[in-house]
XYZ file of N, CA and C in Angstrom:
822
model
N -14.351 65.590 -8.653
C -13.553 64.610 -9.403
C -12.860 63.682 -8.408
N -12.997 62.391 -8.608
C -12.344 61.411 -7.750
C -11.232 60.759 -8.558
N -10.010 60.879 -8.066
C -8.857 60.412 -8.831
C -8.547 58.955 -8.530
N -8.086 58.236 -9.550
C -7.572 56.887 -9.342
C -6.414 56.965 -8.363
N -6.310 55.963 -7.488
C -5.248 55.951 -6.490
C -5.665 56.526 -5.153
N -6.817 57.184 -5.117
C -7.335 57.694 -3.847
C -7.690 56.523 -2.936
N -7.272 56.605 -1.684
C -7.588 55.514 -0.753
C -9.000 55.657 -0.221
N -9.546 54.563 0.305
C -10.889 54.601 0.873
C -10.953 55.546 2.067
N -9.912 55.558 2.873
C -9.872 56.453 4.026
C -9.897 57.912 3.584
N -9.139 58.234 2.555
C -9.107 59.607 2.053
C -10.461 60.007 1.476
N -11.114 59.069 0.792
C -12.449 59.348 0.259
C -13.412 59.740 1.356
N -13.346 59.030 2.478
C -14.241 59.314 3.597
C -14.010 60.728 4.119
N -12.767 61.136 4.224
C -12.441 62.452 4.773
C -12.914 63.585 3.877
N -12.887 63.365 2.568
C -13.220 64.453 1.647
C -14.639 64.361 1.094
N -15.417 63.410 1.569
C -16.753 63.182 1.016
C -17.700 64.351 1.273
N -18.515 64.654 0.262
C -19.560 65.674 0.399
C -20.909 65.052 0.763
N -20.929 63.719 0.887
C -22.175 63.012 1.171
C -22.375 62.802 2.663
N -23.617 62.541 3.037
C -23.904 62.032 4.363
C -23.061 60.775 4.568
N -22.472 60.568 5.761
C -21.585 59.406 5.968
C -22.231 58.061 5.651
N -23.504 57.906 5.991
C -24.182 56.640 5.710
C -24.343 56.449 4.209
N -24.769 57.514 3.510
C -24.897 57.434 2.055
C -23.553 57.104 1.419
N -22.499 57.755 1.908
C -21.152 57.520 1.377
C -20.789 56.047 1.508
N -21.012 55.483 2.687
C -20.642 54.085 2.922
C -21.424 53.141 2.019
N -22.744 53.350 1.921
C -23.586 52.455 1.122
C -23.184 52.503 -0.344
N -22.964 53.713 -0.863
C -22.625 53.847 -2.286
C -21.229 53.314 -2.584
N -20.309 53.511 -1.661
C -18.957 53.010 -1.882
C -18.939 51.480 -1.842
N -19.658 50.900 -0.893
C -19.765 49.438 -0.853
C -20.362 48.905 -2.153
N -21.382 49.597 -2.654
C -22.031 49.169 -3.889
C -21.082 49.294 -5.080
N -20.365 50.407 -5.165
C -19.472 50.637 -6.299
C -18.319 49.646 -6.328
N -17.863 49.246 -5.147
C -16.687 48.376 -5.081
C -17.031 46.915 -4.833
N -18.309 46.638 -4.588
C -18.700 45.265 -4.300
C -18.176 44.780 -2.972
N -18.092 45.686 -1.985
C -17.569 45.342 -0.673
C -18.685 45.307 0.369
N -18.460 44.535 1.427
C -19.332 44.607 2.599
C -18.872 45.770 3.473
N -19.669 46.079 4.489
C -19.272 47.145 5.413
C -17.962 46.788 6.111
N -17.822 45.522 6.485
C -16.582 45.071 7.128
C -15.394 45.202 6.184
N -15.615 44.845 4.922
C -14.552 44.963 3.942
C -14.093 46.396 3.752
N -15.042 47.313 3.836
C -14.715 48.727 3.693
C -13.796 49.182 4.823
N -14.032 48.654 6.016
C -13.212 49.026 7.176
C -11.830 48.392 7.089
N -11.799 47.102 6.762
C -10.515 46.387 6.770
C -9.622 46.764 5.594
N -10.219 47.355 4.541
C -9.429 47.744 3.370
C -9.324 49.258 3.240
N -9.289 49.945 4.369
C -9.324 51.413 4.355
C -8.160 52.046 3.581
N -7.044 51.344 3.475
C -5.899 51.911 2.743
C -5.859 51.446 1.293
N -6.877 50.721 0.871
C -6.957 50.283 -0.524
C -7.103 51.495 -1.450
N -6.387 51.492 -2.569
C -6.461 52.581 -3.540
C -7.409 52.209 -4.676
N -8.241 53.154 -5.090
C -9.198 52.906 -6.163
C -8.503 52.832 -7.517
N -8.987 51.916 -8.341
C -8.557 51.884 -9.735
C -9.290 52.990 -10.486
N -8.910 53.216 -11.721
C -9.578 54.232 -12.521
C -11.049 53.930 -12.722
N -11.366 52.674 -13.018
C -12.765 52.279 -13.223
C -13.572 52.432 -11.938
N -12.998 52.041 -10.800
C -13.701 52.164 -9.523
C -13.964 53.626 -9.174
N -12.978 54.468 -9.410
C -13.130 55.896 -9.127
C -14.236 56.506 -9.983
N -14.264 56.133 -11.266
C -15.293 56.662 -12.168
C -16.676 56.169 -11.768
N -16.765 54.895 -11.404
C -18.046 54.311 -11.006
C -18.585 54.987 -9.749
N -17.737 55.178 -8.775
C -18.164 55.811 -7.531
C -18.496 57.286 -7.763
N -17.694 57.976 -8.566
C -17.944 59.393 -8.845
C -19.313 59.595 -9.491
N -19.690 58.675 -10.392
C -20.993 58.781 -11.045
C -22.120 58.638 -10.027
N -21.968 57.713 -9.087
C -22.981 57.534 -8.042
C -23.064 58.770 -7.148
N -21.915 59.332 -6.803
C -21.887 60.540 -5.972
C -22.612 61.683 -6.666
N -22.342 61.876 -7.943
C -22.991 62.960 -8.685
C -24.506 62.790 -8.685
N -24.953 61.568 -8.899
C -26.403 61.316 -8.930
C -27.028 61.538 -7.559
N -26.316 61.143 -6.511
C -26.855 61.361 -5.167
C -26.883 62.839 -4.824
N -25.842 63.574 -5.184
C -25.822 65.010 -4.924
C -26.926 65.732 -5.685
N -27.359 65.146 -6.803
C -28.484 65.716 -7.561
C -29.824 65.345 -6.933
N -29.788 64.516 -5.887
C -31.001 64.197 -5.154
C -31.573 62.817 -5.361
N -30.994 62.022 -6.285
C -31.554 60.702 -6.571
C -31.456 59.810 -5.329
N -32.531 59.097 -5.001
C -32.528 58.272 -3.792
C -31.463 57.176 -3.820
N -30.867 56.934 -2.662
C -29.856 55.887 -2.558
C -30.428 54.535 -2.969
N -31.672 54.263 -2.577
C -32.285 52.968 -2.892
C -32.355 52.743 -4.403
N -32.626 53.799 -5.168
C -32.647 53.652 -6.622
C -31.236 53.473 -7.177
N -30.263 54.128 -6.553
C -28.889 54.041 -7.042
C -28.314 52.637 -6.871
N -28.665 51.981 -5.757
C -28.125 50.631 -5.534
C -29.121 49.548 -5.927
N -30.397 49.939 -6.164
C -31.376 49.004 -6.712
C -32.119 48.151 -5.720
N -31.964 48.418 -4.424
C -32.720 47.608 -3.464
C -32.871 48.344 -2.135
N -33.779 47.837 -1.297
C -34.026 48.402 0.031
C -34.560 47.300 0.940
N -34.136 47.285 2.171
C -34.626 46.307 3.133
C -35.977 46.743 3.688
N -36.891 45.792 3.840
C -38.194 46.050 4.442
C -38.631 44.800 5.180
N -38.979 44.933 6.425
C -39.434 43.830 7.259
C -38.442 42.663 7.235
N -37.167 43.013 7.234
C -36.121 41.996 7.258
C -35.876 41.308 5.934
N -36.525 41.757 4.871
C -36.379 41.149 3.549
C -35.738 42.146 2.588
N -35.130 41.623 1.533
C -34.480 42.462 0.529
C -35.419 42.664 -0.654
N -35.715 43.928 -0.963
C -36.623 44.247 -2.066
C -35.891 45.019 -3.154
N -36.048 44.562 -4.399
C -35.523 45.315 -5.531
C -36.447 46.511 -5.787
N -35.885 47.651 -6.032
C -36.671 48.850 -6.285
C -36.081 49.631 -7.449
N -36.930 50.446 -8.062
C -36.515 51.311 -9.152
C -37.567 52.377 -9.348
N -37.398 53.253 -10.317
C -38.306 54.386 -10.513
C -39.766 54.022 -10.764
N -40.068 52.740 -11.041
C -41.462 52.337 -11.270
C -42.250 52.173 -9.977
N -41.549 52.141 -8.830
C -42.232 51.869 -7.562
C -41.725 52.797 -6.465
N -42.567 52.969 -5.443
C -42.127 53.687 -4.257
C -41.056 52.893 -3.531
N -40.218 53.588 -2.803
C -39.228 52.946 -1.955
C -39.910 52.527 -0.656
N -39.872 51.254 -0.283
C -40.507 50.830 0.974
C -39.897 51.569 2.163
N -40.770 51.983 3.083
C -40.321 52.762 4.235
C -40.631 52.053 5.549
N -39.800 52.271 6.560
C -40.027 51.617 7.854
C -41.408 51.881 8.444
N -41.974 53.067 8.194
C -43.305 53.381 8.737
C -44.344 52.350 8.316
N -44.194 51.813 7.108
C -45.187 50.889 6.569
C -45.117 49.518 7.251
N -44.030 49.244 7.954
C -43.945 47.985 8.689
C -45.038 47.885 9.749
N -45.521 49.033 10.245
C -46.636 49.034 11.194
C -47.862 48.374 10.578
N -48.133 48.662 9.316
C -49.281 48.070 8.625
C -49.132 46.551 8.543
N -47.922 46.080 8.275
C -47.666 44.641 8.218
C -47.908 44.007 9.596
N -47.398 44.642 10.640
C -47.571 44.105 11.998
C -49.046 44.002 12.370
N -49.802 45.042 12.084
C -51.226 45.046 12.412
C -51.971 43.969 11.624
N -51.591 43.782 10.373
C -52.226 42.745 9.551
C -51.921 41.360 10.110
N -50.663 41.116 10.475
C -50.286 39.805 10.998
C -51.038 39.481 12.288
N -51.291 40.485 13.105
C -52.027 40.266 14.348
C -53.459 39.811 14.094
N -53.970 40.107 12.911
C -55.369 39.811 12.593
C -55.532 38.623 11.640
N -54.457 37.966 11.320
C -54.522 36.855 10.368
C -54.797 35.532 11.087
N -55.967 34.997 10.856
C -56.260 33.636 11.319
C -55.579 32.656 10.369
N -55.471 31.372 10.744
C -54.865 30.387 9.833
C -55.568 30.361 8.478
N -54.743 30.319 7.416
C -55.218 30.217 6.024
C -56.129 31.394 5.632
N -55.859 32.557 6.191
C -56.644 33.739 5.841
C -56.402 34.168 4.401
N -57.414 34.820 3.832
C -57.303 35.409 2.495
C -57.075 36.906 2.666
N -56.005 37.388 2.044
C -55.589 38.781 2.214
C -55.523 39.468 0.857
N -55.960 40.719 0.814
C -55.882 41.524 -0.403
C -55.068 42.774 -0.117
N -53.990 42.981 -0.889
C -53.155 44.177 -0.793
C -53.433 45.037 -2.020
N -53.914 46.242 -1.793
C -54.335 47.122 -2.889
C -53.290 48.201 -3.155
N -52.847 48.293 -4.415
C -51.803 49.241 -4.778
C -50.464 48.752 -4.269
N -50.080 47.539 -4.660
C -48.955 46.852 -4.033
C -47.596 47.462 -4.329
N -47.435 48.172 -5.455
C -46.140 48.777 -5.760
C -45.041 47.738 -5.865
N -44.022 47.857 -5.027
C -42.905 46.917 -5.026
C -43.288 45.551 -4.490
N -44.504 45.442 -3.943
C -44.947 44.184 -3.344
C -44.525 44.038 -1.900
N -43.990 45.101 -1.293
C -43.409 45.005 0.050
C -44.386 44.435 1.073
N -45.610 44.963 1.120
C -46.578 44.511 2.116
C -46.997 43.074 1.837
N -47.401 42.803 0.604
C -47.885 41.468 0.242
C -46.807 40.411 0.447
N -45.588 40.702 0.017
C -44.500 39.726 0.125
C -44.122 39.504 1.587
N -44.090 40.577 2.378
C -43.774 40.424 3.801
C -44.814 39.553 4.496
N -46.090 39.750 4.161
C -47.148 38.939 4.762
C -47.046 37.485 4.319
N -46.866 37.269 3.032
C -46.803 35.903 2.507
C -45.564 35.167 3.004
N -44.461 35.884 3.139
C -43.229 35.260 3.622
C -43.356 34.872 5.097
N -43.970 35.760 5.894
C -44.110 35.499 7.323
C -45.181 34.456 7.607
N -46.248 34.494 6.804
C -47.358 33.563 6.981
C -47.624 32.817 5.680
N -46.822 31.802 5.380
C -46.998 31.087 4.109
C -48.329 30.365 3.988
N -49.066 30.205 5.093
C -50.387 29.581 5.010
C -51.436 30.546 4.464
N -51.152 31.842 4.497
C -52.117 32.845 4.027
C -52.198 32.831 2.496
N -53.378 33.145 1.983
C -53.585 33.276 0.549
C -53.580 34.772 0.224
N -52.473 35.247 -0.313
C -52.269 36.680 -0.508
C -52.455 37.055 -1.973
N -53.313 38.036 -2.198
C -53.531 38.604 -3.525
C -53.096 40.066 -3.490
N -52.412 40.517 -4.527
C -51.944 41.897 -4.589
C -52.324 42.513 -5.932
N -52.814 43.744 -5.877
C -53.268 44.452 -7.074
C -52.433 45.699 -7.317
N -52.289 46.067 -8.577
C -51.743 47.373 -8.912
C -52.202 47.748 -10.315
N -52.368 49.032 -10.546
C -52.789 49.514 -11.853
C -51.598 49.647 -12.807
N -50.383 49.596 -12.263
C -49.180 49.780 -13.069
C -48.552 48.439 -13.439
N -48.516 48.092 -14.736
C -47.837 46.852 -15.154
C -46.363 46.833 -14.768
N -45.703 47.995 -14.829
C -44.285 48.059 -14.477
C -44.083 47.750 -12.995
N -44.970 48.274 -12.159
C -44.875 47.980 -10.722
C -45.103 46.498 -10.462
N -46.055 45.904 -11.154
C -46.329 44.476 -10.964
C -45.131 43.620 -11.363
N -44.399 44.028 -12.386
C -43.197 43.297 -12.769
C -42.181 43.303 -11.620
N -42.025 44.462 -10.982
C -41.104 44.573 -9.848
C -41.597 43.713 -8.688
N -42.905 43.790 -8.415
C -43.474 43.035 -7.294
C -43.314 41.526 -7.496
N -43.556 41.055 -8.710
C -43.398 39.616 -8.985
C -41.947 39.180 -8.771
N -41.014 40.001 -9.218
C -39.599 39.674 -9.021
C -39.260 39.621 -7.539
N -39.849 40.515 -6.743
C -39.584 40.523 -5.311
C -40.184 39.307 -4.616
N -41.343 38.873 -5.069
C -41.931 37.663 -4.495
C -41.045 36.453 -4.777
N -40.571 36.347 -6.008
C -39.677 35.246 -6.367
C -38.372 35.313 -5.573
N -37.808 36.504 -5.490
C -36.540 36.713 -4.785
C -36.643 36.315 -3.317
N -37.805 36.579 -2.710
C -37.992 36.286 -1.290
C -38.770 34.991 -1.043
N -38.956 34.209 -2.097
C -39.596 32.892 -2.002
C -40.962 32.988 -1.302
N -41.756 33.953 -1.753
C -43.097 34.155 -1.214
C -44.126 33.905 -2.316
N -45.224 33.260 -1.956
C -46.282 32.963 -2.916
C -47.363 34.029 -2.840
N -47.489 34.813 -3.903
C -48.475 35.892 -3.974
C -49.132 35.853 -5.350
N -50.446 36.023 -5.386
C -51.151 36.154 -6.667
C -51.208 37.645 -7.016
N -50.621 38.014 -8.144
C -50.591 39.412 -8.572
C -51.587 39.625 -9.706
N -52.360 40.709 -9.613
C -53.363 41.028 -10.622
C -53.257 42.494 -11.032
N -53.384 42.732 -12.329
C -53.453 44.105 -12.831
C -54.878 44.600 -12.625
N -55.035 45.675 -11.870
C -56.396 46.105 -11.536
C -56.438 47.545 -11.075
N -57.528 48.216 -11.432
C -57.853 49.532 -10.896
C -58.740 49.294 -9.677
N -58.144 49.316 -8.515
C -58.807 48.978 -7.261
C -59.472 47.596 -7.333
N -60.777 47.479 -7.096
C -61.387 46.160 -6.912
C -61.816 45.466 -8.213
N -61.560 46.071 -9.364
C -62.091 45.547 -10.623
C -61.745 44.080 -10.862
N -60.506 43.690 -10.640
C -60.060 42.334 -10.972
C -60.484 41.278 -9.960
N -61.054 41.708 -8.835
C -61.476 40.728 -7.823
C -62.997 40.781 -7.615
N -63.711 41.153 -8.658
C -65.180 41.177 -8.573
C -65.694 39.811 -8.141
N -66.571 39.804 -7.159
C -67.161 38.571 -6.676
C -66.323 37.818 -5.656
N -65.101 38.270 -5.389
C -64.243 37.602 -4.414
C -64.339 38.281 -3.042
N -64.152 37.496 -1.986
C -64.131 38.051 -0.633
C -62.840 37.649 0.073
N -62.466 38.467 1.056
C -61.213 38.288 1.784
C -61.464 38.480 3.276
N -60.548 37.953 4.072
C -60.629 38.133 5.515
C -60.013 39.458 5.949
N -59.131 39.989 5.106
C -58.403 41.206 5.456
C -58.036 41.949 4.180
N -58.244 43.258 4.186
C -57.810 44.117 3.083
C -56.839 45.145 3.651
N -55.676 45.274 3.013
C -54.681 46.253 3.445
C -54.306 47.128 2.256
N -53.890 48.355 2.552
C -53.496 49.242 1.455
C -52.631 50.384 1.960
N -51.635 50.724 1.152
C -50.863 51.949 1.322
C -51.051 52.728 0.022
N -52.200 53.413 -0.119
C -52.550 54.054 -1.395
C -51.929 55.443 -1.529
N -52.057 56.073 -2.698
C -51.612 57.466 -2.835
C -52.443 58.362 -1.911
N -51.773 59.123 -1.041
C -52.538 59.940 -0.097
C -51.986 61.360 0.097
N -50.975 61.726 -0.677
C -50.457 63.095 -0.568
C -51.316 64.012 -1.441
N -51.840 65.116 -0.894
C -52.667 66.021 -1.692
C -51.895 66.629 -2.858
N -52.596 66.876 -3.948
C -51.999 67.522 -5.112
C -51.456 68.893 -4.715
N -50.242 69.193 -5.148
C -49.639 70.483 -4.846
C -48.922 70.551 -3.524
N -48.934 69.481 -2.745
C -48.237 69.462 -1.467
C -46.740 69.700 -1.705
N -46.138 70.560 -0.894
C -44.733 70.929 -1.109
C -43.787 69.735 -1.001
N -44.170 68.699 -0.236
C -43.286 67.549 -0.067
C -43.028 66.816 -1.384
N -43.949 66.959 -2.346
C -43.780 66.279 -3.629
C -42.582 66.817 -4.413
N -42.139 68.013 -4.069
C -41.006 68.615 -4.780
C -39.755 68.646 -3.910
N -39.740 67.801 -2.863
C -38.596 67.763 -1.966
C -38.031 66.344 -1.841
N -36.731 66.246 -1.603
C -36.098 64.985 -1.269
C -36.341 63.870 -2.273
N -36.427 62.643 -1.727
C -36.591 61.461 -2.578
C -37.883 61.491 -3.382
N -38.915 62.149 -2.855
C -40.224 62.128 -3.523
C -40.162 62.693 -4.935
N -39.197 63.556 -5.202
C -39.065 64.131 -6.550
C -38.806 63.061 -7.602
N -38.231 61.931 -7.191
C -37.823 60.883 -8.122
C -38.765 59.687 -8.130
N -39.688 59.617 -7.168
C -40.587 58.478 -7.075
C -41.829 58.707 -7.948
N -42.511 57.627 -8.357
C -43.652 57.769 -9.274
C -44.783 58.578 -8.656
N -45.146 59.683 -9.314
C -46.145 60.595 -8.762
C -47.486 59.903 -8.520
N -47.847 58.984 -9.430
C -49.136 58.313 -9.300
C -49.245 57.422 -8.087
N -48.113 57.040 -7.507
C -48.126 56.227 -6.293
C -48.056 57.089 -5.041
N -47.827 58.384 -5.223
C -47.704 59.299 -4.090
C -48.953 60.146 -3.874
N -49.464 60.701 -4.956
C -50.599 61.610 -4.841
C -51.781 61.139 -5.673
N -52.975 61.415 -5.169
C -54.195 61.083 -5.913
C -54.571 62.179 -6.891
N -53.764 63.249 -6.928
C -54.061 64.369 -7.814
C -55.235 65.201 -7.353
N -55.665 64.969 -6.121
C -56.818 65.708 -5.574
C -56.515 66.099 -4.123
N -57.430 65.755 -3.218
C -57.282 66.201 -1.832
C -56.523 65.222 -0.942
N -56.008 64.136 -1.524
C -55.275 63.152 -0.744
C -56.149 62.068 -0.145
N -57.458 62.195 -0.309
C -58.379 61.227 0.301
C -59.181 60.430 -0.715
N -59.040 60.735 -2.008
C -59.910 60.087 -2.997
C -59.660 58.581 -3.088
N -58.405 58.148 -3.053
C -58.118 56.718 -3.090
C -58.620 56.047 -1.814
N -58.413 56.690 -0.685
C -58.884 56.155 0.591
C -60.408 56.037 0.589
N -61.099 57.008 0.008
C -62.574 56.940 -0.087
C -62.997 55.734 -0.920
N -62.322 55.535 -2.060
C -62.678 54.416 -2.943
C -62.490 53.076 -2.241
N -61.421 52.948 -1.485
C -61.156 51.692 -0.780
C -62.179 51.474 0.331
N -62.455 52.516 1.111
C -63.440 52.414 2.196
C -64.812 52.039 1.645
N -65.179 52.638 0.505
C -66.497 52.372 -0.082
C -66.594 50.968 -0.669
N -65.511 50.489 -1.279
C -65.582 49.210 -1.974
C -65.285 47.992 -1.135
N -64.549 48.172 -0.046
C -64.097 47.023 0.737
C -65.220 46.178 1.336
N -66.340 46.758 1.807
C -67.375 45.906 2.410
C -67.893 44.806 1.485
N -67.904 45.050 0.190
C -68.351 44.018 -0.755
C -67.317 42.909 -0.932
N -66.115 43.122 -0.406
C -65.035 42.154 -0.594
C -64.463 41.644 0.724
N -65.122 41.950 1.823
C -64.689 41.464 3.126
C -65.752 40.542 3.716
N -65.296 39.481 4.358
C -66.233 38.611 5.066
C -66.762 39.368 6.272
N -67.907 38.966 6.834
C -68.406 39.621 8.049
C -67.340 39.603 9.148
N -67.080 40.762 9.730
C -66.051 40.878 10.751
C -64.648 41.075 10.214
N -64.496 41.106 8.871
C -63.180 41.291 8.271
C -62.655 42.698 8.490
N -61.337 42.812 8.508
C -60.682 44.098 8.771
C -60.227 44.785 7.486
N -60.302 46.119 7.496
C -59.684 46.980 6.498
C -58.654 47.836 7.223
N -57.397 47.798 6.772
C -56.309 48.576 7.362
C -55.648 49.409 6.266
N -55.477 50.717 6.527
C -54.931 51.611 5.506
C -53.885 52.550 6.095
N -52.765 52.664 5.401
C -51.793 53.695 5.753
C -52.265 55.023 5.176
N -51.918 56.116 5.847
C -52.325 57.448 5.372
C -51.330 58.494 5.854
N -51.596 59.745 5.514
C -50.707 60.837 5.873
C -50.741 61.187 7.346
N -49.754 61.976 7.752
C -49.560 62.305 9.168
C -50.737 63.068 9.786
N -51.528 63.738 8.946
C -52.619 64.561 9.466
C -53.996 64.085 8.987
N -54.099 62.828 8.559
C -55.341 62.352 7.945
C -56.136 61.361 8.801
N -55.661 61.022 9.984
C -56.318 59.961 10.755
C -57.772 60.303 11.087
N -58.039 61.544 11.474
C -59.415 61.925 11.821
C -60.332 61.815 10.602
N -59.839 62.252 9.447
C -60.648 62.188 8.229
C -60.913 60.746 7.827
N -59.910 59.877 7.950
C -60.090 58.475 7.568
C -61.020 57.769 8.563
N -60.889 58.074 9.831
C -61.823 57.519 10.813
C -63.258 57.922 10.486
N -63.444 59.174 10.078
C -64.779 59.649 9.722
C -65.322 58.895 8.507
N -64.473 58.658 7.510
C -64.903 57.902 6.330
C -65.385 56.507 6.719
N -64.632 55.849 7.589
C -65.004 54.511 8.032
C -66.291 54.522 8.844
N -66.424 55.519 9.713
C -67.626 55.622 10.527
C -68.869 55.847 9.691
N -68.741 56.696 8.676
C -69.882 56.995 7.798
C -70.342 55.758 7.030
N -69.418 54.844 6.763
C -69.745 53.624 6.006
C -70.145 52.468 6.918
N -70.224 52.707 8.216
C -70.722 51.694 9.137
C -69.709 50.685 9.637
N -68.398 50.962 9.456
C -67.392 50.065 10.021
C -67.423 50.147 11.544
N -67.019 49.060 12.195
C -66.953 49.034 13.651
C -65.493 48.970 14.102
N -65.278 49.187 15.393
C -63.943 49.151 16.004
C -62.960 50.058 15.257
N -63.453 51.194 14.796
C -62.618 52.130 14.041
C -61.566 52.729 14.973
N -60.324 52.693 14.539
C -59.244 53.225 15.371
C -58.024 53.512 14.512
N -57.066 54.249 15.112
C -55.798 54.555 14.449
C -54.649 54.065 15.318
N -53.541 53.752 14.648
C -52.350 53.268 15.341
C -51.168 54.158 14.968
N -50.271 54.358 15.942
C -49.147 55.278 15.770
C -47.862 54.543 15.390
N -47.056 55.202 14.548
C -45.764 54.636 14.178
C -44.730 54.969 15.254
N -43.469 54.610 15.022
C -42.430 54.810 16.030
C -42.154 56.275 16.314
N -42.546 57.148 15.396
C -42.380 58.587 15.605
C -43.566 59.201 16.348
N -44.541 58.361 16.707
C -45.714 58.856 17.428
C -46.775 59.455 16.524
N -46.671 59.228 15.213
C -47.639 59.760 14.248
C -48.708 58.716 13.963
N -49.966 59.137 13.981
C -51.064 58.231 13.611
C -50.906 57.886 12.135
N -50.448 56.669 11.847
C -50.015 56.298 10.503
C -50.962 55.323 9.814
N -51.675 54.486 10.593
C -52.582 53.486 10.034
C -53.935 53.619 10.731
N -55.000 53.568 9.935
C -56.361 53.592 10.477
C -57.130 52.433 9.866
N -58.007 51.846 10.667
C -58.769 50.717 10.166
C -60.074 50.497 10.907
N -60.814 49.532 10.426
C -62.089 49.171 11.056
C -62.542 47.832 10.514
N -63.621 47.315 11.109
C -64.142 45.996 10.727
C -65.508 46.144 10.079
N -65.777 45.249 9.145
C -67.111 45.162 8.568
C -68.023 44.512 9.608
N -69.229 45.011 9.730
C -70.159 44.489 10.741
C -70.471 43.015 10.507
N -70.654 42.296 11.607
C -71.143 40.925 11.516
C -72.591 40.936 11.073
N -72.942 40.137 10.085
C -74.304 40.175 9.566
C -75.178 39.176 10.308
């Protein structure tokens, strides 16, 4: 119970939350910046403020992700609105954006598969406004979030409702990127931490964790120009399997790249020059 009249300094001392979570939620509840929180440390909460913050604390202690509680998350220097319809963008995925940008020639055509919040597509379109970015998702609710994020970040992206390549039949791209569902069904991580609250269909393929990756590897050659790249994020222990999938399909320059934690996080290859 948080009582009206409690000062911000006292709240910090008695908090049951991680200090960073406490600060973010308190700033959100009171409409303060981080600096404001410091300079107003002796400010006393009103009854409404105490109730609002207490509700956020209860939800966080129950495990609900901070990003869902405040409604947004930063990714690649941009602000993304998030909610239970989409995964929370993670810093690891910025590696995929960096690798894609390194391979973008002027006015390249890019396809982002399973866009979710639109984080990858919007980051690419915002950084390279000359690129023609298309983003697909099977979830109408996710596409609504992604469109709002594109508008919010003043990025031009074509969004399509699609089960993988269905909506882009006959189209080709210079680059295909994807952060698909890759957690195996029954994996213990699905019942831990933030993942408990995120959409299961965006996390797991309901099988061995490779079925979505197989579909993308198999379908991409029909939608990539000769020499075009396919880049995919995957699980911490899947790089060898994904490299094998690409090799079996005849991709060249197959390789994996490591994230800041030293984990092989993205694997890709090129379609052969014809």
